[in-house]
Short mmCIF file of C-alpha atoms in Angstrom, two decimals:
data_model
loop_
_atom_site.label_atom_id
_atom_site.label_comp_id
_atom_site.label_asym_id
_atom_site.label_seq_id
_atom_site.Cartn_x
_atom_site.Cartn_y
_atom_site.Cartn_z
CA UNK A 232 13.00 31.66 4.17
CA UNK A 233 12.16 34.08 7.60
CA UNK A 234 14.90 33.09 10.54
CA UNK A 235 12.04 31.66 12.41
CA UNK A 236 10.91 29.45 9.36
CA UNK A 237 14.42 28.23 9.50
CA UNK A 238 14.62 27.79 13.17
CA UNK A 239 11.45 25.93 12.79
CA UNK A 240 12.88 23.51 10.10
CA UNK A 241 15.92 22.73 12.09
CA UNK A 242 13.69 21.98 14.99
CA UNK A 243 11.84 19.32 12.88
CA UNK A 244 14.97 18.13 11.01
CA UNK A 245 16.87 17.77 14.52
CA UNK A 246 13.67 15.50 15.92
CA UNK A 247 13.30 13.88 12.94
CA UNK A 248 16.35 12.29 13.18
CA UNK A 249 16.48 11.77 16.67
CA UNK A 250 12.94 9.67 16.47
CA UNK A 251 15.18 7.88 13.29
CA UNK A 252 17.90 7.52 15.34
CA UNK A 253 15.80 5.21 18.40
CA UNK A 254 13.57 3.50 16.36
CA UNK A 255 16.82 1.80 13.85
CA UNK A 256 19.44 1.84 16.75
CA UNK A 257 16.85 0.74 19.77
CA UNK A 258 14.08 -0.05 19.03
CA UNK A 259 14.70 -2.36 15.48
CA UNK A 260 16.90 -4.69 16.59
CA UNK A 261 15.16 -5.65 19.07
CA UNK A 262 12.13 -6.42 17.03
CA UNK A 263 13.79 -8.12 14.62
CA UNK A 264 15.66 -10.61 16.81
CA UNK A 265 12.17 -11.34 18.54
CA UNK A 266 9.96 -15.17 17.63
CA UNK A 267 13.47 -16.23 16.26
CA UNK A 268 13.64 -13.97 13.71
CA UNK A 269 10.37 -15.24 12.43
CA UNK A 270 9.59 -11.87 10.11
CA UNK A 271 6.26 -12.84 9.73
CA UNK A 272 5.54 -13.68 13.18
CA UNK A 273 7.11 -10.46 14.53
CA UNK A 274 4.53 -8.72 11.44
CA UNK A 275 1.60 -10.74 12.77
CA UNK A 276 2.38 -9.28 16.96
CA UNK A 277 2.98 -5.71 15.55
CA UNK A 278 -0.49 -5.67 14.31
CA UNK A 279 -2.47 -7.56 17.00
CA UNK A 280 -0.12 -5.01 18.95
CA UNK A 281 -1.21 -1.83 16.94
CA UNK A 282 -5.04 -3.34 17.03
CA UNK A 283 -4.98 -2.92 20.87
CA UNK A 284 -3.19 1.00 20.99
CA UNK A 285 -5.74 1.85 18.25
CA UNK A 286 -8.83 1.01 20.89
CA UNK A 287 -6.86 4.07 22.92
CA UNK A 288 -9.13 6.84 23.02
CA UNK A 289 -9.37 9.23 20.52
CA UNK A 290 -8.39 12.68 21.82
CA UNK A 291 -4.62 10.27 22.80
CA UNK A 292 -4.80 8.66 18.65
CA UNK A 293 -5.34 12.51 17.53
CA UNK A 294 -2.47 13.31 19.73
CA UNK A 295 -0.22 10.87 18.43
CA UNK A 296 -0.78 12.18 14.69
CA UNK A 297 -0.12 15.59 15.32
CA UNK A 298 3.41 14.76 16.65
CA UNK A 299 3.74 12.79 13.52
CA UNK A 300 3.45 15.96 11.77
CA UNK A 301 0.08 14.93 9.52
CA UNK A 302 -0.79 18.02 7.27
CA UNK A 303 -1.18 19.74 3.28
CA UNK A 304 -2.28 16.39 1.95
CA UNK A 305 -4.61 16.31 -1.64
CA UNK A 306 -7.28 16.09 -3.10
CA UNK A 307 -7.03 13.07 -5.42
CA UNK A 308 -10.05 11.07 -7.31
CA UNK A 309 -11.89 13.03 -5.13
CA UNK A 310 -11.79 12.41 -2.00
CA UNK A 311 -9.90 15.05 0.68
CA UNK A 312 -6.54 13.81 2.04
CA UNK A 313 -5.03 15.03 5.41
CA UNK A 314 -1.71 13.86 4.68
CA UNK A 315 0.07 12.95 1.68
CA UNK A 316 1.82 9.66 2.45
CA UNK A 317 -0.64 5.98 3.37
CA UNK A 318 -0.08 2.78 4.34
CA UNK A 319 0.54 0.86 1.74
CA UNK A 320 -1.44 -2.50 1.06
CA UNK A 321 0.33 -5.68 2.34
CA UNK A 322 1.33 -4.10 6.07
CA UNK A 323 -2.39 -4.83 7.15
CA UNK A 324 -4.08 -7.12 5.57
CA UNK A 325 -7.49 -7.92 7.52
CA UNK A 326 -7.35 -4.41 9.11
CA UNK A 327 -7.32 -5.19 12.45
CA UNK A 328 -4.60 -2.48 12.72
CA UNK A 329 -6.66 -0.03 10.69
CA UNK A 330 -7.78 1.97 14.23
CA UNK A 331 -4.06 3.11 14.57
CA UNK A 332 -3.28 4.07 11.18
CA UNK A 333 -4.41 8.15 11.96
CA UNK A 334 -2.95 8.39 15.38
CA UNK A 335 0.37 6.89 13.36
CA UNK A 336 0.74 10.36 10.88
CA UNK A 337 -0.63 8.56 8.45
CA UNK A 338 -3.01 10.45 5.90
CA UNK A 339 -4.49 7.43 4.29
CA UNK A 340 -4.51 4.00 4.12
CA UNK A 341 -5.21 0.84 2.41
CA UNK A 342 -6.10 -2.31 3.84
CA UNK A 343 -5.93 -6.06 2.42
CA UNK A 344 -4.99 -7.30 0.19
CA UNK A 345 -8.64 -9.15 0.68
CA UNK A 346 -10.12 -11.83 -1.62
CA UNK A 347 -13.53 -13.09 -2.11
CA UNK A 348 -13.19 -15.85 -0.23
CA UNK A 349 -10.77 -17.02 2.68
CA UNK A 350 -7.25 -18.36 1.93
CA UNK A 351 -4.63 -19.14 3.79
CA UNK A 352 -2.26 -18.13 1.67
CA UNK A 353 1.19 -20.47 0.97
CA UNK A 354 3.17 -22.82 2.55
CA UNK A 355 5.49 -20.87 5.37
CA UNK A 356 7.37 -19.65 5.79
CA UNK A 357 7.18 -16.72 3.05
CA UNK A 358 8.26 -13.73 4.43
CA UNK A 359 11.86 -12.84 4.82
CA UNK A 360 14.17 -9.78 5.76
CA UNK A 361 17.28 -8.52 3.44
CA UNK A 362 18.42 -6.44 5.95
CA UNK A 363 21.19 -5.17 4.41
CA UNK A 364 19.48 -4.44 1.16
CA UNK A 365 16.75 -3.13 2.76
CA UNK A 366 14.50 -5.37 1.51
CA UNK A 367 11.75 -7.55 1.62
CA UNK A 368 10.90 -10.62 -0.23
CA UNK A 369 7.67 -11.44 0.20
CA UNK A 370 5.79 -15.26 -1.47
CA UNK A 371 2.31 -15.25 1.44
CA UNK A 372 -0.15 -15.65 -1.54
CA UNK A 373 -2.88 -13.30 -0.61
CA UNK A 374 -3.76 -14.88 3.19
CA UNK A 375 -6.29 -13.35 4.72
CA UNK A 376 -10.11 -13.35 6.98
CA UNK A 377 -11.84 -12.82 3.60
CA UNK A 378 -13.46 -10.06 2.25
CA UNK A 379 -16.44 -10.43 4.52
CA UNK A 380 -15.20 -10.81 7.60
CA UNK A 381 -13.19 -7.26 6.64
CA UNK A 382 -16.49 -5.77 5.67
CA UNK A 383 -17.66 -7.16 9.38
CA UNK A 384 -15.08 -5.66 11.21
CA UNK A 385 -15.51 -2.11 9.24
CA UNK A 386 -19.27 -2.22 10.08
CA UNK A 387 -18.47 -2.94 14.15
CA UNK A 388 -16.31 0.35 14.04
CA UNK A 389 -18.94 2.51 12.04
CA UNK A 390 -17.22 2.65 8.94
CA UNK A 391 -18.37 4.07 6.08
CA UNK A 392 -17.58 5.40 2.68
CA UNK A 393 -16.06 8.54 3.12
CA UNK A 394 -17.50 9.21 6.97
CA UNK A 395 -14.02 9.08 8.30
CA UNK A 396 -14.99 7.23 11.11
CA UNK A 397 -11.76 6.34 11.60
CA UNK A 398 -9.64 9.51 11.19
CA UNK A 399 -8.08 8.94 7.77
CA UNK A 400 -9.47 7.47 4.13
CA UNK A 401 -9.67 3.87 3.53
CA UNK A 402 -8.44 2.00 0.93
CA UNK A 403 -9.17 -1.38 0.26
CA UNK A 404 -7.61 -4.12 -2.35
CA UNK A 405 -8.44 -6.35 -3.74
CA UNK A 406 -7.58 -9.80 -4.83
CA UNK A 407 -8.67 -12.79 -6.83
CA UNK A 408 -9.36 -15.81 -4.70
CA UNK A 409 -6.33 -18.17 -5.95
CA UNK A 410 -8.66 -21.63 -6.18
CA UNK A 411 -10.57 -19.33 -8.72
CA UNK A 412 -10.28 -20.29 -12.16
CA UNK A 413 -8.58 -17.09 -14.06
CA UNK A 414 -12.22 -17.30 -16.44
CA UNK A 415 -13.88 -16.11 -13.47
CA UNK A 416 -11.18 -14.05 -11.72
CA UNK A 417 -13.94 -10.77 -12.81
CA UNK A 418 -17.09 -12.06 -10.47
CA UNK A 419 -14.47 -13.22 -7.67
CA UNK A 420 -13.58 -9.18 -7.63
CA UNK A 421 -17.09 -8.47 -8.30
CA UNK A 422 -18.13 -9.55 -5.31
CA UNK A 423 -15.61 -8.69 -2.86
CA UNK A 424 -16.83 -5.26 -4.58
CA UNK A 425 -20.12 -5.47 -3.32
CA UNK A 426 -19.39 -6.47 -0.04
CA UNK A 427 -17.38 -3.52 0.57
CA UNK A 428 -17.60 -0.86 -1.76
CA UNK A 429 -19.97 1.10 0.84
CA UNK A 430 -16.96 1.18 3.63
CA UNK A 431 -13.98 1.36 1.33
CA UNK A 432 -13.01 5.31 0.34
CA UNK A 433 -11.04 3.90 -2.88
CA UNK A 434 -11.02 0.34 -3.89
CA UNK A 435 -7.80 -0.68 -5.34
CA UNK A 436 -7.20 -3.92 -8.16
CA UNK A 437 -4.47 -5.56 -7.18
CA UNK A 438 -3.67 -7.83 -10.73
CA UNK A 439 0.37 -7.65 -10.14
CA UNK A 440 1.29 -9.21 -7.05
CA UNK A 441 3.94 -11.86 -8.12
CA UNK A 442 2.51 -14.65 -6.07
CA UNK A 443 -1.11 -15.69 -7.32
CA UNK A 444 -0.57 -18.11 -10.73
CA UNK A 445 -1.64 -16.12 -13.24
CA UNK A 446 -2.67 -12.81 -11.70
CA UNK A 447 -0.51 -10.92 -14.04
CA UNK A 448 -2.19 -12.06 -17.26
CA UNK A 449 -5.24 -9.55 -15.95
CA UNK A 450 -2.80 -6.87 -16.93
CA UNK A 451 -3.25 -8.06 -20.11
CA UNK A 452 -5.41 -7.14 -23.48
CA UNK A 453 -8.84 -8.34 -23.28
CA UNK A 454 -8.37 -9.75 -19.30
CA UNK A 455 -7.74 -6.04 -18.23
CA UNK A 456 -10.32 -4.36 -20.20
CA UNK A 457 -12.81 -7.19 -19.00
CA UNK A 458 -11.72 -6.94 -15.29
CA UNK A 459 -11.74 -2.87 -15.33
CA UNK A 460 -15.33 -2.01 -17.57
CA UNK A 461 -16.97 -4.43 -14.84
CA UNK A 462 -16.10 -3.23 -12.07
CA UNK A 463 -16.88 0.38 -12.71
CA UNK A 464 -19.97 -0.35 -14.15
CA UNK A 465 -20.66 -2.42 -10.96
CA UNK A 466 -19.18 0.44 -8.85
CA UNK A 467 -21.72 2.91 -10.14
CA UNK A 468 -24.67 0.48 -10.31
CA UNK A 469 -23.93 -0.10 -6.56
CA UNK A 470 -23.70 4.36 -6.13
CA UNK A 471 -24.96 5.73 -9.04
CA UNK A 472 -24.70 9.20 -7.45
CA UNK A 473 -20.99 8.80 -6.26
CA UNK A 474 -19.62 6.06 -6.72
CA UNK A 475 -16.44 4.39 -4.95
CA UNK A 476 -13.64 4.91 -7.39
CA UNK A 477 -11.56 2.35 -8.96
CA UNK A 478 -7.92 2.93 -8.44
CA UNK A 479 -5.76 -0.60 -10.51
CA UNK A 480 -2.34 -1.61 -9.51
CA UNK A 481 0.87 -2.91 -11.39
CA UNK A 482 3.76 -4.29 -11.62
CA UNK A 483 7.32 -2.93 -12.26
CA UNK A 484 8.01 -5.64 -14.02
CA UNK A 485 6.33 -4.24 -17.50
CA UNK A 486 7.98 -3.21 -20.65
CA UNK A 487 6.65 0.86 -21.99
CA UNK A 488 4.43 -1.11 -24.14
CA UNK A 489 2.96 -3.18 -21.77
CA UNK A 490 2.22 -0.29 -19.37
CA UNK A 491 1.13 2.15 -22.37
CA UNK A 492 -1.08 0.02 -22.83
CA UNK A 493 -3.03 -0.57 -19.35
CA UNK A 494 -2.98 3.39 -19.31
CA UNK A 495 -5.52 2.81 -22.89
CA UNK A 496 -7.38 0.09 -21.48
CA UNK A 497 -7.71 2.11 -17.59
CA UNK A 498 -8.41 5.12 -19.22
CA UNK A 499 -11.09 3.78 -21.61
CA UNK A 500 -12.78 1.73 -18.69
CA UNK A 501 -12.94 4.91 -16.31
CA UNK A 502 -10.29 3.92 -13.68
CA UNK A 503 -10.24 6.75 -11.26
CA UNK A 504 -6.04 6.74 -10.79
CA UNK A 505 -3.30 4.07 -10.74
CA UNK A 506 -0.90 2.53 -7.89
CA UNK A 507 2.82 1.36 -9.47
CA UNK A 508 3.90 -0.48 -8.19
CA UNK A 509 4.09 -3.66 -7.12
CA UNK A 510 6.79 -5.98 -6.33
CA UNK A 511 9.36 -6.39 -8.38
CA UNK A 512 10.41 -10.68 -9.90
CA UNK A 513 13.66 -8.45 -10.62
CA UNK A 514 16.57 -9.27 -7.67
CA UNK A 515 19.50 -5.80 -8.67
CA UNK A 516 19.52 -4.91 -5.94
CA UNK A 517 20.43 -7.64 -3.36
CA UNK A 518 23.78 -6.49 -1.33
CA UNK A 519 26.45 -8.87 0.67
CA UNK A 520 24.16 -11.58 2.26
CA UNK A 521 21.35 -11.01 0.95
CA UNK A 522 22.49 -12.59 -2.64
CA UNK A 523 21.15 -15.59 -0.53
CA UNK A 524 17.83 -14.57 -1.17
CA UNK A 525 18.01 -14.54 -4.62
CA UNK A 526 16.94 -17.85 -5.17
CA UNK A 527 13.87 -17.37 -3.24
CA UNK A 528 10.26 -17.33 -4.79
CA UNK A 529 8.37 -14.77 -4.38
CA UNK A 530 8.43 -10.28 -4.90
CA UNK A 531 10.61 -8.11 -4.31
CA UNK A 532 10.06 -4.79 -2.66
CA UNK A 533 12.24 -2.33 -0.56
CA UNK A 534 15.38 -0.18 -1.62
CA UNK A 535 16.50 -2.25 -4.98
CA UNK A 536 12.73 -0.84 -6.08
CA UNK A 537 13.16 3.08 -5.55
CA UNK A 538 14.34 4.03 -8.73
CA UNK A 539 12.26 1.36 -10.88
CA UNK A 540 9.15 2.33 -9.15
CA UNK A 541 9.68 6.42 -9.73
CA UNK A 542 10.29 5.76 -13.84
CA UNK A 543 7.09 3.83 -14.29
CA UNK A 544 5.08 6.87 -11.99
CA UNK A 545 6.88 9.09 -14.26
CA UNK A 546 6.04 7.22 -17.73
CA UNK A 547 2.76 7.25 -16.60
CA UNK A 548 2.34 10.42 -16.36
CA UNK A 549 3.52 11.34 -19.71
CA UNK A 550 1.42 8.93 -20.85
CA UNK A 551 -2.16 9.90 -18.86
CA UNK A 552 -4.06 12.18 -16.70
CA UNK A 553 -4.89 9.60 -14.53
CA UNK A 554 -3.57 10.79 -11.01
CA UNK A 555 -1.57 8.14 -9.54
CA UNK A 556 -0.18 7.31 -6.03
CA UNK A 557 2.92 5.59 -5.77
CA UNK A 558 4.87 2.68 -3.99
CA UNK A 559 7.85 0.79 -4.13
CA UNK A 560 10.98 1.63 -2.36
CA UNK A 561 10.52 4.90 -0.24
CA UNK A 562 12.88 4.57 2.00
CA UNK A 563 13.14 8.25 2.84
CA UNK A 564 12.15 11.23 2.72
CA UNK A 565 14.07 12.04 0.17
CA UNK A 566 12.59 8.90 -1.94
CA UNK A 567 9.47 10.33 -1.66
CA UNK A 568 10.43 13.93 -2.56
CA UNK A 569 11.55 12.24 -6.32
CA UNK A 570 8.63 10.35 -5.94
CA UNK A 571 6.40 13.94 -5.89
CA UNK A 572 9.13 14.67 -8.15
CA UNK A 573 7.81 11.84 -10.84
CA UNK A 574 4.63 13.39 -10.30
CA UNK A 575 2.64 10.97 -8.04
CA UNK A 576 -0.23 13.19 -6.03
CA UNK A 577 0.24 10.54 -3.07
CA UNK A 578 2.56 7.50 -1.49
CA UNK A 579 2.20 4.38 0.14
CA UNK A 580 4.98 2.65 2.15
CA UNK A 581 5.48 -0.80 3.80
CA UNK A 582 8.99 -2.13 3.91
CA UNK A 583 10.59 1.64 4.07
CA UNK A 584 8.22 2.03 7.67
CA UNK A 585 9.04 -1.62 8.87
CA UNK A 586 12.84 -0.98 8.40
CA UNK A 587 12.84 3.38 9.51
CA UNK A 588 10.01 3.44 11.40
CA UNK A 589 7.44 6.13 11.98
CA UNK A 590 9.90 8.94 11.55
CA UNK A 591 9.94 8.33 8.04
CA UNK A 592 6.15 8.97 8.07
CA UNK A 593 7.22 11.93 10.48
CA UNK A 594 9.93 13.09 7.27
CA UNK A 595 7.12 12.59 4.75
CA UNK A 596 4.85 14.19 6.45
CA UNK A 597 7.40 17.06 7.24
CA UNK A 598 8.42 18.04 3.52
CA UNK A 599 7.46 21.06 1.59
CA UNK A 600 4.32 21.59 -0.14
#
């Protein structure tokens, strides 16, 4: 490395440290105290604020994105991603902040999870911060305005698949409506796909959330075979020349045998890739006073998932040629680098962004390619 490159790298490190310290020591404590510490209310306020920020003129957003260092990128499933770190599903369920993510340095954003019908989700409280453990437990239950509402919002903003109207590719995560019985799940997913396929650069099939009864059973054998085949076939019907890529999001709690079966099924169905992983039902990694939250139902995300999600990605890469987006426990740029080293082509963040802010995005963007 030349002296100029060393100086530039050192400068980036200093900027990243300053951004991280400012967020962790000043901004985050204040944010976490708002609304009496109600994590869900604070999250909703943040999304609304980002939605308002997304109305800033495009030049201002491009300048902000450049300051946060988006560069490099990758081509996955035929999609050109301008950066390798994206917004994970669940952070922006209804796409309210979709116009702001590019300005925060993200290379793509996965909106949702949305369902065919609007639904309120599970009873509150349903979102808990395990601060000492840098973790989150949620049992949201796919609360969202529905696939049609998201389609209408994106239509209003001129979003069409591939046109980069919001500056970055958009994925859309689809889930099953809670009131839909499992034997109606395929048609439920197809309804959402038909509404959103022309707005999404890729579609993520969420069959691994632990917060909708029976949903994870769709990862099993015949159920997964039927669902993936139907979605891939319908994507081709909707656009014969260039069908929207279908990604399947898997749980971290699968046995290796079950994961191998998922991979074989996805390959046979023509799925374009995997997203690994969703939240876990395990409670290992909770520290100190956070142990009291272990009895709360729902999925655990954040630092306790770092190792397991990386292991799952490595297993997928070992057993399959399908590209992988790595998500789960990416709290630092080093975690992202380890995920890339395990074979992930792209990474997504949620809990890491909540705990470490835009500095995490900038730090990942600064990683060597």
